[in-house]
XYZ file of C-alpha atoms in Angstrom:
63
model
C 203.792 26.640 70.353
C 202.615 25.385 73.078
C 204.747 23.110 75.743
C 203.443 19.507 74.698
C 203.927 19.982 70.996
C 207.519 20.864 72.542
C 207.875 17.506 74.961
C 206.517 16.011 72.012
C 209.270 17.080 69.901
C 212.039 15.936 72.542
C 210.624 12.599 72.511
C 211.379 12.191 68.678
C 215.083 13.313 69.164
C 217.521 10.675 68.729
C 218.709 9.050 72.026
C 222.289 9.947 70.956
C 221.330 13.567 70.808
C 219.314 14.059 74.036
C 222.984 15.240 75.994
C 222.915 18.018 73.861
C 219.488 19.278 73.946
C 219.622 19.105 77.783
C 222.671 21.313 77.807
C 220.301 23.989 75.575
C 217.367 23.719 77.412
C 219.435 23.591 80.758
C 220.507 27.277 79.483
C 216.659 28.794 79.430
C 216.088 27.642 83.290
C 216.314 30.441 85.382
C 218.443 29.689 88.385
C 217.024 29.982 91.919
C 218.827 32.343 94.485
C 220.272 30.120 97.035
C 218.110 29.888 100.219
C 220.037 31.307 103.743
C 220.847 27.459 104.699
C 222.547 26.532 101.577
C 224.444 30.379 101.905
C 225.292 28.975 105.813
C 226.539 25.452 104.404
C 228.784 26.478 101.367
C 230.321 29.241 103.943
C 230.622 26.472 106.364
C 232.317 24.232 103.458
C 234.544 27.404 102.325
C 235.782 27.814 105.864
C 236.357 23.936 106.438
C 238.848 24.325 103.186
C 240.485 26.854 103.961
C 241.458 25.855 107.372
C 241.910 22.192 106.856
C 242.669 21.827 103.239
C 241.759 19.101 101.133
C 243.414 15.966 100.064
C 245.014 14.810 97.140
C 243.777 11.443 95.135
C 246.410 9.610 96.369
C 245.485 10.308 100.035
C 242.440 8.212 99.556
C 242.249 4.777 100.303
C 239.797 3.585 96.889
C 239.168 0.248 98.129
């Protein structure tokens, strides 16, 4: 089979069913090793929580 007959095949799925095909298909895409920026940023982000905390819902002024 080869990858148009399966695009082809995702285009006649039911618009109510296309949340659930992405969530199979999402499974069969390999994930990517995070680059050494992104490893600098969510250690960054890590040590920003843990020092400062985060706030609540409340806390936030919504309008």
């Amino acid at each position: 089979m080869s990858k148009e007959v399966l695009k082809s095949l995702i285009d006649m799925i039911d618009d109510n069913d296309i949340e659930t095909i992405f969530r199979v298909l999402i499974r069969f895409v390999p994930e990517a090793d995070a680059l050494p920026d992104e490893i600098k940023a969510i250690e960054a982000a890590n040590r920003s929580i843990a020092a400062e905390g985060t706030i609540s819902h409340e806390e936030i002024d919504w309008n």
